[in-house]
Amino acid sequence: MRANMFAFAFGIFALVVGVIIDLFGLFNQFMSLDSGKTVLTGSITFLLGLAFLSLPNRIERYLGEAVVTLGLLYYFYIQTNNLWVAIIIVAIIAAVMEYGLKHR
């Protein structure tokens, strides 16, 4: 029981920290490389929180995956300056992310 309580508490903590980092990175220097790196860090932290929460196939998990996907799209768009390349990369990462969270 203690392990489940720790996983839940750490998952919530990682979600909150991920959102704070994402918002800070987004509003710090919009559309700069530093902003993209900060948003990527926040999205990975948010994804870690989703993994620890182990949410079933519900709307909360899909909304969390959408937040991570948008953060990754922002980062890869800044890196490549090409929307189509960023969409293809993020689609592949989102598919692997969905598979991993579904079969956890």
PDB file of N, CA and C in Angstrom:
ATOM      1  N   MET A   1       0.821  -1.197   0.000  1.00  0.00           N
ATOM      2  CA  MET A   1       0.000   0.000   0.000  1.00  0.00           C
ATOM      3  C   MET A   1       0.865   1.261   0.000  1.00  0.00           C
ATOM      4  N   ARG A   2       1.993   1.233   0.706  1.00  0.00           N
ATOM      5  CA  ARG A   2       2.847   2.412   0.753  1.00  0.00           C
ATOM      6  C   ARG A   2       3.411   2.748  -0.620  1.00  0.00           C
ATOM      7  N   ALA A   3       3.735   1.723  -1.403  1.00  0.00           N
ATOM      8  CA  ALA A   3       4.280   1.969  -2.739  1.00  0.00           C
ATOM      9  C   ALA A   3       3.243   2.669  -3.612  1.00  0.00           C
ATOM     10  N   ASN A   4       1.994   2.270  -3.508  1.00  0.00           N
ATOM     11  CA  ASN A   4       0.955   2.913  -4.301  1.00  0.00           C
ATOM     12  C   ASN A   4       0.732   4.361  -3.861  1.00  0.00           C
ATOM     13  N   MET A   5       0.820   4.619  -2.575  1.00  0.00           N
ATOM     14  CA  MET A   5       0.659   5.992  -2.093  1.00  0.00           C
ATOM     15  C   MET A   5       1.829   6.857  -2.555  1.00  0.00           C
ATOM     16  N   PHE A   6       3.041   6.286  -2.551  1.00  0.00           N
ATOM     17  CA  PHE A   6       4.192   7.033  -3.032  1.00  0.00           C
ATOM     18  C   PHE A   6       4.064   7.322  -4.521  1.00  0.00           C
ATOM     19  N   ALA A   7       3.651   6.320  -5.289  1.00  0.00           N
ATOM     20  CA  ALA A   7       3.507   6.506  -6.737  1.00  0.00           C
ATOM     21  C   ALA A   7       2.461   7.584  -7.034  1.00  0.00           C
ATOM     22  N   PHE A   8       1.364   7.559  -6.303  1.00  0.00           N
ATOM     23  CA  PHE A   8       0.324   8.566  -6.514  1.00  0.00           C
ATOM     24  C   PHE A   8       0.830   9.957  -6.140  1.00  0.00           C
ATOM     25  N   ALA A   9       1.475  10.068  -4.988  1.00  0.00           N
ATOM     26  CA  ALA A   9       1.974  11.370  -4.540  1.00  0.00           C
ATOM     27  C   ALA A   9       3.054  11.894  -5.483  1.00  0.00           C
ATOM     28  N   PHE A  10       3.969  11.031  -5.910  1.00  0.00           N
ATOM     29  CA  PHE A  10       5.008  11.473  -6.828  1.00  0.00           C
ATOM     30  C   PHE A  10       4.420  11.839  -8.185  1.00  0.00           C
ATOM     31  N   GLY A  11       3.406  11.099  -8.633  1.00  0.00           N
ATOM     32  CA  GLY A  11       2.748  11.416  -9.901  1.00  0.00           C
ATOM     33  C   GLY A  11       2.100  12.785  -9.885  1.00  0.00           C
ATOM     34  N   ILE A  12       1.391  13.091  -8.817  1.00  0.00           N
ATOM     35  CA  ILE A  12       0.760  14.407  -8.691  1.00  0.00           C
ATOM     36  C   ILE A  12       1.826  15.500  -8.620  1.00  0.00           C
ATOM     37  N   PHE A  13       2.891  15.250  -7.847  1.00  0.00           N
ATOM     38  CA  PHE A  13       3.979  16.219  -7.737  1.00  0.00           C
ATOM     39  C   PHE A  13       4.619  16.481  -9.098  1.00  0.00           C
ATOM     40  N   ALA A  14       4.883  15.418  -9.860  1.00  0.00           N
ATOM     41  CA  ALA A  14       5.506  15.573 -11.175  1.00  0.00           C
ATOM     42  C   ALA A  14       4.577  16.310 -12.147  1.00  0.00           C
ATOM     43  N   LEU A  15       3.280  16.071 -12.057  1.00  0.00           N
ATOM     44  CA  LEU A  15       2.338  16.797 -12.914  1.00  0.00           C
ATOM     45  C   LEU A  15       2.360  18.296 -12.614  1.00  0.00           C
ATOM     46  N   VAL A  16       2.332  18.639 -11.343  1.00  0.00           N
ATOM     47  CA  VAL A  16       2.320  20.055 -10.959  1.00  0.00           C
ATOM     48  C   VAL A  16       3.629  20.727 -11.369  1.00  0.00           C
ATOM     49  N   VAL A  17       4.759  20.069 -11.086  1.00  0.00           N
ATOM     50  CA  VAL A  17       6.052  20.649 -11.457  1.00  0.00           C
ATOM     51  C   VAL A  17       6.171  20.753 -12.973  1.00  0.00           C
ATOM     52  N   GLY A  18       5.697  19.750 -13.707  1.00  0.00           N
ATOM     53  CA  GLY A  18       5.745  19.783 -15.167  1.00  0.00           C
ATOM     54  C   GLY A  18       4.945  20.933 -15.747  1.00  0.00           C
ATOM     55  N   VAL A  19       3.773  21.181 -15.202  1.00  0.00           N
ATOM     56  CA  VAL A  19       2.945  22.295 -15.686  1.00  0.00           C
ATOM     57  C   VAL A  19       3.621  23.631 -15.381  1.00  0.00           C
ATOM     58  N   ILE A  20       4.196  23.751 -14.189  1.00  0.00           N
ATOM     59  CA  ILE A  20       4.870  25.004 -13.832  1.00  0.00           C
ATOM     60  C   ILE A  20       6.061  25.256 -14.756  1.00  0.00           C
ATOM     61  N   ILE A  21       6.856  24.219 -15.011  1.00  0.00           N
ATOM     62  CA  ILE A  21       8.011  24.370 -15.900  1.00  0.00           C
ATOM     63  C   ILE A  21       7.550  24.697 -17.318  1.00  0.00           C
ATOM     64  N   ASP A  22       6.501  24.019 -17.785  1.00  0.00           N
ATOM     65  CA  ASP A  22       5.967  24.309 -19.125  1.00  0.00           C
ATOM     66  C   ASP A  22       5.530  25.765 -19.257  1.00  0.00           C
ATOM     67  N   LEU A  23       4.766  26.245 -18.298  1.00  0.00           N
ATOM     68  CA  LEU A  23       4.274  27.622 -18.363  1.00  0.00           C
ATOM     69  C   LEU A  23       5.414  28.626 -18.259  1.00  0.00           C
ATOM     70  N   PHE A  24       6.380  28.343 -17.390  1.00  0.00           N
ATOM     71  CA  PHE A  24       7.540  29.230 -17.280  1.00  0.00           C
ATOM     72  C   PHE A  24       8.312  29.278 -18.594  1.00  0.00           C
ATOM     73  N   GLY A  25       8.537  28.115 -19.192  1.00  0.00           N
ATOM     74  CA  GLY A  25       9.266  28.076 -20.458  1.00  0.00           C
ATOM     75  C   GLY A  25       8.511  28.739 -21.590  1.00  0.00           C
ATOM     76  N   LEU A  26       7.199  28.595 -21.584  1.00  0.00           N
ATOM     77  CA  LEU A  26       6.401  29.178 -22.649  1.00  0.00           C
ATOM     78  C   LEU A  26       6.376  30.698 -22.580  1.00  0.00           C
ATOM     79  N   PHE A  27       6.270  31.240 -21.373  1.00  0.00           N
ATOM     80  CA  PHE A  27       6.141  32.686 -21.234  1.00  0.00           C
ATOM     81  C   PHE A  27       7.464  33.398 -20.998  1.00  0.00           C
ATOM     82  N   ASN A  28       8.551  32.657 -20.778  1.00  0.00           N
ATOM     83  CA  ASN A  28       9.834  33.290 -20.500  1.00  0.00           C
ATOM     84  C   ASN A  28      10.364  34.016 -21.729  1.00  0.00           C
ATOM     85  N   GLN A  29      10.666  33.294 -22.774  1.00  0.00           N
ATOM     86  CA  GLN A  29      11.130  33.883 -24.032  1.00  0.00           C
ATOM     87  C   GLN A  29      10.448  33.127 -25.156  1.00  0.00           C
ATOM     88  N   PHE A  30       9.262  33.528 -25.496  1.00  0.00           N
ATOM     89  CA  PHE A  30       8.440  32.806 -26.463  1.00  0.00           C
ATOM     90  C   PHE A  30       9.170  32.643 -27.796  1.00  0.00           C
ATOM     91  N   MET A  31       9.135  31.430 -28.338  1.00  0.00           N
ATOM     92  CA  MET A  31       9.710  31.048 -29.634  1.00  0.00           C
ATOM     93  C   MET A  31      11.234  31.183 -29.683  1.00  0.00           C
ATOM     94  N   SER A  32      11.901  31.002 -28.554  1.00  0.00           N
ATOM     95  CA  SER A  32      13.364  30.979 -28.559  1.00  0.00           C
ATOM     96  C   SER A  32      13.822  29.554 -28.251  1.00  0.00           C
ATOM     97  N   LEU A  33      15.076  29.279 -28.498  1.00  0.00           N
ATOM     98  CA  LEU A  33      15.619  27.944 -28.254  1.00  0.00           C
ATOM     99  C   LEU A  33      15.600  27.611 -26.762  1.00  0.00           C
ATOM    100  N   ASP A  34      15.898  28.584 -25.908  1.00  0.00           N
ATOM    101  CA  ASP A  34      15.840  28.342 -24.461  1.00  0.00           C
ATOM    102  C   ASP A  34      14.419  28.024 -24.004  1.00  0.00           C
ATOM    103  N   SER A  35      13.445  28.702 -24.578  1.00  0.00           N
ATOM    104  CA  SER A  35      12.047  28.437 -24.256  1.00  0.00           C
ATOM    105  C   SER A  35      11.666  27.011 -24.669  1.00  0.00           C
ATOM    106  N   GLY A  36      12.112  26.596 -25.841  1.00  0.00           N
ATOM    107  CA  GLY A  36      11.817  25.247 -26.315  1.00  0.00           C
ATOM    108  C   GLY A  36      12.422  24.171 -25.430  1.00  0.00           C
ATOM    109  N   LYS A  37      13.654  24.389 -24.984  1.00  0.00           N
ATOM    110  CA  LYS A  37      14.303  23.410 -24.106  1.00  0.00           C
ATOM    111  C   LYS A  37      13.594  23.316 -22.761  1.00  0.00           C
ATOM    112  N   THR A  38      13.153  24.448 -22.236  1.00  0.00           N
ATOM    113  CA  THR A  38      12.443  24.440 -20.962  1.00  0.00           C
ATOM    114  C   THR A  38      11.092  23.748 -21.095  1.00  0.00           C
ATOM    115  N   VAL A  39      10.394  23.996 -22.190  1.00  0.00           N
ATOM    116  CA  VAL A  39       9.107  23.335 -22.428  1.00  0.00           C
ATOM    117  C   VAL A  39       9.312  21.829 -22.609  1.00  0.00           C
ATOM    118  N   LEU A  40      10.386  21.418 -23.259  1.00  0.00           N
ATOM    119  CA  LEU A  40      10.682  19.991 -23.405  1.00  0.00           C
ATOM    120  C   LEU A  40      10.916  19.354 -22.040  1.00  0.00           C
ATOM    121  N   THR A  41      11.655  20.021 -21.178  1.00  0.00           N
ATOM    122  CA  THR A  41      11.891  19.500 -19.828  1.00  0.00           C
ATOM    123  C   THR A  41      10.583  19.378 -19.054  1.00  0.00           C
ATOM    124  N   GLY A  42       9.732  20.384 -19.146  1.00  0.00           N
ATOM    125  CA  GLY A  42       8.436  20.327 -18.471  1.00  0.00           C
ATOM    126  C   GLY A  42       7.541  19.232 -19.018  1.00  0.00           C
ATOM    127  N   SER A  43       7.581  19.005 -20.322  1.00  0.00           N
ATOM    128  CA  SER A  43       6.751  17.960 -20.926  1.00  0.00           C
ATOM    129  C   SER A  43       7.221  16.573 -20.505  1.00  0.00           C
ATOM    130  N   ILE A  44       8.519  16.381 -20.420  1.00  0.00           N
ATOM    131  CA  ILE A  44       9.045  15.085 -19.975  1.00  0.00           C
ATOM    132  C   ILE A  44       8.700  14.855 -18.508  1.00  0.00           C
ATOM    133  N   THR A  45       8.778  15.892 -17.684  1.00  0.00           N
ATOM    134  CA  THR A  45       8.392  15.772 -16.276  1.00  0.00           C
ATOM    135  C   THR A  45       6.903  15.454 -16.154  1.00  0.00           C
ATOM    136  N   PHE A  46       6.097  16.086 -16.960  1.00  0.00           N
ATOM    137  CA  PHE A  46       4.658  15.829 -16.965  1.00  0.00           C
ATOM    138  C   PHE A  46       4.372  14.390 -17.386  1.00  0.00           C
ATOM    139  N   LEU A  47       5.098  13.898 -18.386  1.00  0.00           N
ATOM    140  CA  LEU A  47       4.926  12.516 -18.838  1.00  0.00           C
ATOM    141  C   LEU A  47       5.333  11.534 -17.747  1.00  0.00           C
ATOM    142  N   LEU A  48       6.368  11.851 -17.005  1.00  0.00           N
ATOM    143  CA  LEU A  48       6.788  11.004 -15.894  1.00  0.00           C
ATOM    144  C   LEU A  48       5.685  10.925 -14.840  1.00  0.00           C
ATOM    145  N   GLY A  49       5.039  12.047 -14.581  1.00  0.00           N
ATOM    146  CA  GLY A  49       3.912  12.052 -13.649  1.00  0.00           C
ATOM    147  C   GLY A  49       2.754  11.209 -14.148  1.00  0.00           C
ATOM    148  N   LEU A  50       2.472  11.262 -15.442  1.00  0.00           N
ATOM    149  CA  LEU A  50       1.409  10.418 -16.014  1.00  0.00           C
ATOM    150  C   LEU A  50       1.747   8.942 -15.863  1.00  0.00           C
ATOM    151  N   ALA A  51       3.013   8.600 -16.056  1.00  0.00           N
ATOM    152  CA  ALA A  51       3.417   7.204 -15.939  1.00  0.00           C
ATOM    153  C   ALA A  51       3.264   6.702 -14.503  1.00  0.00           C
ATOM    154  N   PHE A  52       3.589   7.536 -13.524  1.00  0.00           N
ATOM    155  CA  PHE A  52       3.463   7.116 -12.128  1.00  0.00           C
ATOM    156  C   PHE A  52       2.008   7.052 -11.681  1.00  0.00           C
ATOM    157  N   LEU A  53       1.134   7.835 -12.274  1.00  0.00           N
ATOM    158  CA  LEU A  53      -0.272   7.795 -11.881  1.00  0.00           C
ATOM    159  C   LEU A  53      -0.995   6.569 -12.425  1.00  0.00           C
ATOM    160  N   SER A  54      -0.550   6.034 -13.540  1.00  0.00           N
ATOM    161  CA  SER A  54      -1.157   4.843 -14.158  1.00  0.00           C
ATOM    162  C   SER A  54      -2.654   5.024 -14.354  1.00  0.00           C
ATOM    163  N   LEU A  55      -3.048   6.087 -15.007  1.00  0.00           N
ATOM    164  CA  LEU A  55      -4.462   6.345 -15.254  1.00  0.00           C
ATOM    165  C   LEU A  55      -4.988   5.379 -16.316  1.00  0.00           C
ATOM    166  N   PRO A  56      -6.194   4.870 -16.119  1.00  0.00           N
ATOM    167  CA  PRO A  56      -6.773   4.010 -17.162  1.00  0.00           C
ATOM    168  C   PRO A  56      -7.171   4.845 -18.379  1.00  0.00           C
ATOM    169  N   ASN A  57      -7.757   4.202 -19.374  1.00  0.00           N
ATOM    170  CA  ASN A  57      -8.135   4.906 -20.610  1.00  0.00           C
ATOM    171  C   ASN A  57      -9.308   5.842 -20.339  1.00  0.00           C
ATOM    172  N   ARG A  58      -8.990   6.958 -19.745  1.00  0.00           N
ATOM    173  CA  ARG A  58     -10.012   7.964 -19.472  1.00  0.00           C
ATOM    174  C   ARG A  58      -9.577   9.301 -20.035  1.00  0.00           C
ATOM    175  N   ILE A  59     -10.464  10.260 -19.930  1.00  0.00           N
ATOM    176  CA  ILE A  59     -10.231  11.576 -20.509  1.00  0.00           C
ATOM    177  C   ILE A  59      -9.037  12.269 -19.851  1.00  0.00           C
ATOM    178  N   GLU A  60      -8.779  11.989 -18.560  1.00  0.00           N
ATOM    179  CA  GLU A  60      -7.659  12.642 -17.880  1.00  0.00           C
ATOM    180  C   GLU A  60      -6.327  12.248 -18.505  1.00  0.00           C
ATOM    181  N   ARG A  61      -6.175  10.964 -18.837  1.00  0.00           N
ATOM    182  CA  ARG A  61      -4.921  10.517 -19.434  1.00  0.00           C
ATOM    183  C   ARG A  61      -4.746  11.096 -20.830  1.00  0.00           C
ATOM    184  N   TYR A  62      -5.815  11.152 -21.600  1.00  0.00           N
ATOM    185  CA  TYR A  62      -5.722  11.706 -22.946  1.00  0.00           C
ATOM    186  C   TYR A  62      -5.442  13.207 -22.925  1.00  0.00           C
ATOM    187  N   LEU A  63      -5.994  13.918 -21.959  1.00  0.00           N
ATOM    188  CA  LEU A  63      -5.685  15.345 -21.833  1.00  0.00           C
ATOM    189  C   LEU A  63      -4.223  15.553 -21.436  1.00  0.00           C
ATOM    190  N   GLY A  64      -3.721  14.694 -20.551  1.00  0.00           N
ATOM    191  CA  GLY A  64      -2.315  14.768 -20.186  1.00  0.00           C
ATOM    192  C   GLY A  64      -1.403  14.471 -21.363  1.00  0.00           C
ATOM    193  N   GLU A  65      -1.763  13.475 -22.156  1.00  0.00           N
ATOM    194  CA  GLU A  65      -0.981  13.166 -23.350  1.00  0.00           C
ATOM    195  C   GLU A  65      -1.036  14.320 -24.359  1.00  0.00           C
ATOM    196  N   ALA A  66      -2.167  15.010 -24.415  1.00  0.00           N
ATOM    197  CA  ALA A  66      -2.273  16.158 -25.320  1.00  0.00           C
ATOM    198  C   ALA A  66      -1.350  17.291 -24.876  1.00  0.00           C
ATOM    199  N   VAL A  67      -1.236  17.498 -23.561  1.00  0.00           N
ATOM    200  CA  VAL A  67      -0.325  18.529 -23.049  1.00  0.00           C
ATOM    201  C   VAL A  67       1.112  18.179 -23.419  1.00  0.00           C
ATOM    202  N   VAL A  68       1.493  16.932 -23.224  1.00  0.00           N
ATOM    203  CA  VAL A  68       2.853  16.499 -23.556  1.00  0.00           C
ATOM    204  C   VAL A  68       3.095  16.619 -25.060  1.00  0.00           C
ATOM    205  N   THR A  69       2.129  16.215 -25.862  1.00  0.00           N
ATOM    206  CA  THR A  69       2.270  16.268 -27.313  1.00  0.00           C
ATOM    207  C   THR A  69       2.415  17.703 -27.803  1.00  0.00           C
ATOM    208  N   LEU A  70       1.637  18.619 -27.246  1.00  0.00           N
ATOM    209  CA  LEU A  70       1.764  20.029 -27.639  1.00  0.00           C
ATOM    210  C   LEU A  70       3.118  20.608 -27.233  1.00  0.00           C
ATOM    211  N   GLY A  71       3.616  20.210 -26.064  1.00  0.00           N
ATOM    212  CA  GLY A  71       4.943  20.656 -25.650  1.00  0.00           C
ATOM    213  C   GLY A  71       6.029  20.132 -26.571  1.00  0.00           C
ATOM    214  N   LEU A  72       5.921  18.867 -26.971  1.00  0.00           N
ATOM    215  CA  LEU A  72       6.892  18.296 -27.905  1.00  0.00           C
ATOM    216  C   LEU A  72       6.792  18.957 -29.279  1.00  0.00           C
ATOM    217  N   LEU A  73       5.574  19.240 -29.718  1.00  0.00           N
ATOM    218  CA  LEU A  73       5.398  19.909 -31.000  1.00  0.00           C
ATOM    219  C   LEU A  73       6.026  21.301 -30.982  1.00  0.00           C
ATOM    220  N   TYR A  74       5.854  22.005 -29.895  1.00  0.00           N
ATOM    221  CA  TYR A  74       6.461  23.329 -29.747  1.00  0.00           C
ATOM    222  C   TYR A  74       7.983  23.226 -29.830  1.00  0.00           C
ATOM    223  N   TYR A  75       8.558  22.258 -29.111  1.00  0.00           N
ATOM    224  CA  TYR A  75      10.010  22.099 -29.113  1.00  0.00           C
ATOM    225  C   TYR A  75      10.542  21.731 -30.501  1.00  0.00           C
ATOM    226  N   PHE A  76       9.936  20.744 -31.138  1.00  0.00           N
ATOM    227  CA  PHE A  76      10.443  20.303 -32.431  1.00  0.00           C
ATOM    228  C   PHE A  76      10.171  21.314 -33.540  1.00  0.00           C
ATOM    229  N   TYR A  77       9.127  22.115 -33.411  1.00  0.00           N
ATOM    230  CA  TYR A  77       8.902  23.176 -34.392  1.00  0.00           C
ATOM    231  C   TYR A  77       9.992  24.239 -34.284  1.00  0.00           C
ATOM    232  N   ILE A  78      10.371  24.577 -33.057  1.00  0.00           N
ATOM    233  CA  ILE A  78      11.450  25.555 -32.873  1.00  0.00           C
ATOM    234  C   ILE A  78      12.777  24.991 -33.398  1.00  0.00           C
ATOM    235  N   GLN A  79      13.019  23.706 -33.178  1.00  0.00           N
ATOM    236  CA  GLN A  79      14.272  23.093 -33.613  1.00  0.00           C
ATOM    237  C   GLN A  79      14.390  23.008 -35.132  1.00  0.00           C
ATOM    238  N   THR A  80      13.296  22.620 -35.806  1.00  0.00           N
ATOM    239  CA  THR A  80      13.373  22.355 -37.244  1.00  0.00           C
ATOM    240  C   THR A  80      12.893  23.515 -38.114  1.00  0.00           C
ATOM    241  N   ASN A  81      12.077  24.411 -37.569  1.00  0.00           N
ATOM    242  CA  ASN A  81      11.440  25.488 -38.341  1.00  0.00           C
ATOM    243  C   ASN A  81      10.620  24.950 -39.515  1.00  0.00           C
ATOM    244  N   ASN A  82      10.151  23.725 -39.403  1.00  0.00           N
ATOM    245  CA  ASN A  82       9.323  23.109 -40.434  1.00  0.00           C
ATOM    246  C   ASN A  82       8.187  22.383 -39.718  1.00  0.00           C
ATOM    247  N   LEU A  83       6.952  22.825 -39.929  1.00  0.00           N
ATOM    248  CA  LEU A  83       5.818  22.267 -39.201  1.00  0.00           C
ATOM    249  C   LEU A  83       5.588  20.800 -39.544  1.00  0.00           C
ATOM    250  N   TRP A  84       5.722  20.413 -40.802  1.00  0.00           N
ATOM    251  CA  TRP A  84       5.447  19.027 -41.193  1.00  0.00           C
ATOM    252  C   TRP A  84       6.439  18.050 -40.596  1.00  0.00           C
ATOM    253  N   VAL A  85       7.697  18.416 -40.558  1.00  0.00           N
ATOM    254  CA  VAL A  85       8.705  17.544 -39.941  1.00  0.00           C
ATOM    255  C   VAL A  85       8.424  17.402 -38.449  1.00  0.00           C
ATOM    256  N   ALA A  86       8.066  18.504 -37.810  1.00  0.00           N
ATOM    257  CA  ALA A  86       7.753  18.466 -36.385  1.00  0.00           C
ATOM    258  C   ALA A  86       6.532  17.585 -36.112  1.00  0.00           C
ATOM    259  N   ILE A  87       5.516  17.664 -36.975  1.00  0.00           N
ATOM    260  CA  ILE A  87       4.313  16.844 -36.795  1.00  0.00           C
ATOM    261  C   ILE A  87       4.633  15.360 -36.955  1.00  0.00           C
ATOM    262  N   ILE A  88       5.458  15.011 -37.915  1.00  0.00           N
ATOM    263  CA  ILE A  88       5.824  13.598 -38.126  1.00  0.00           C
ATOM    264  C   ILE A  88       6.606  13.064 -36.931  1.00  0.00           C
ATOM    265  N   ILE A  89       7.580  13.831 -36.449  1.00  0.00           N
ATOM    266  CA  ILE A  89       8.370  13.394 -35.297  1.00  0.00           C
ATOM    267  C   ILE A  89       7.483  13.228 -34.068  1.00  0.00           C
ATOM    268  N   VAL A  90       6.624  14.189 -33.826  1.00  0.00           N
ATOM    269  CA  VAL A  90       5.755  14.149 -32.643  1.00  0.00           C
ATOM    270  C   VAL A  90       4.720  13.034 -32.768  1.00  0.00           C
ATOM    271  N   ALA A  91       4.239  12.744 -33.970  1.00  0.00           N
ATOM    272  CA  ALA A  91       3.284  11.642 -34.150  1.00  0.00           C
ATOM    273  C   ALA A  91       3.924  10.311 -33.776  1.00  0.00           C
ATOM    274  N   ILE A  92       5.166  10.121 -34.161  1.00  0.00           N
ATOM    275  CA  ILE A  92       5.862   8.878 -33.804  1.00  0.00           C
ATOM    276  C   ILE A  92       6.072   8.799 -32.288  1.00  0.00           C
ATOM    277  N   ILE A  93       6.513   9.899 -31.693  1.00  0.00           N
ATOM    278  CA  ILE A  93       6.726   9.909 -30.241  1.00  0.00           C
ATOM    279  C   ILE A  93       5.405   9.719 -29.495  1.00  0.00           C
ATOM    280  N   ALA A  94       4.329  10.330 -29.966  1.00  0.00           N
ATOM    281  CA  ALA A  94       3.022  10.197 -29.314  1.00  0.00           C
ATOM    282  C   ALA A  94       2.506   8.760 -29.395  1.00  0.00           C
ATOM    283  N   ALA A  95       2.759   8.095 -30.516  1.00  0.00           N
ATOM    284  CA  ALA A  95       2.330   6.698 -30.637  1.00  0.00           C
ATOM    285  C   ALA A  95       3.085   5.809 -29.656  1.00  0.00           C
ATOM    286  N   VAL A  96       4.379   6.015 -29.524  1.00  0.00           N
ATOM    287  CA  VAL A  96       5.168   5.234 -28.564  1.00  0.00           C
ATOM    288  C   VAL A  96       4.747   5.567 -27.133  1.00  0.00           C
ATOM    289  N   MET A  97       4.462   6.845 -26.875  1.00  0.00           N
ATOM    290  CA  MET A  97       4.009   7.263 -25.556  1.00  0.00           C
ATOM    291  C   MET A  97       2.675   6.597 -25.206  1.00  0.00           C
ATOM    292  N   GLU A  98       1.749   6.582 -26.139  1.00  0.00           N
ATOM    293  CA  GLU A  98       0.445   5.946 -25.897  1.00  0.00           C
ATOM    294  C   GLU A  98       0.608   4.456 -25.650  1.00  0.00           C
ATOM    295  N   TYR A  99       1.446   3.811 -26.431  1.00  0.00           N
ATOM    296  CA  TYR A  99       1.681   2.375 -26.250  1.00  0.00           C
ATOM    297  C   TYR A  99       2.279   2.095 -24.875  1.00  0.00           C
ATOM    298  N   GLY A 100       3.244   2.905 -24.476  1.00  0.00           N
ATOM    299  CA  GLY A 100       3.883   2.699 -23.179  1.00  0.00           C
ATOM    300  C   GLY A 100       2.944   2.937 -22.017  1.00  0.00           C
ATOM    301  N   LEU A 101       2.118   3.975 -22.087  1.00  0.00           N
ATOM    302  CA  LEU A 101       1.185   4.247 -21.001  1.00  0.00           C
ATOM    303  C   LEU A 101       0.034   3.248 -20.963  1.00  0.00           C
ATOM    304  N   LYS A 102      -0.328   2.735 -22.117  1.00  0.00           N
ATOM    305  CA  LYS A 102      -1.425   1.768 -22.192  1.00  0.00           C
ATOM    306  C   LYS A 102      -1.017   0.412 -21.625  1.00  0.00           C
ATOM    307  N   HIS A 103       0.228   0.015 -21.867  1.00  0.00           N
ATOM    308  CA  HIS A 103       0.677  -1.314 -21.460  1.00  0.00           C
ATOM    309  C   HIS A 103       1.554  -1.270 -20.203  1.00  0.00           C
ATOM    310  N   ARG A 104       1.437  -0.238 -19.446  1.00  0.00           N
ATOM    311  CA  ARG A 104       2.224  -0.124 -18.219  1.00  0.00           C
ATOM    312  C   ARG A 104       1.707  -1.042 -17.168  1.00  0.00           C
TER     313      ARG A 104
END
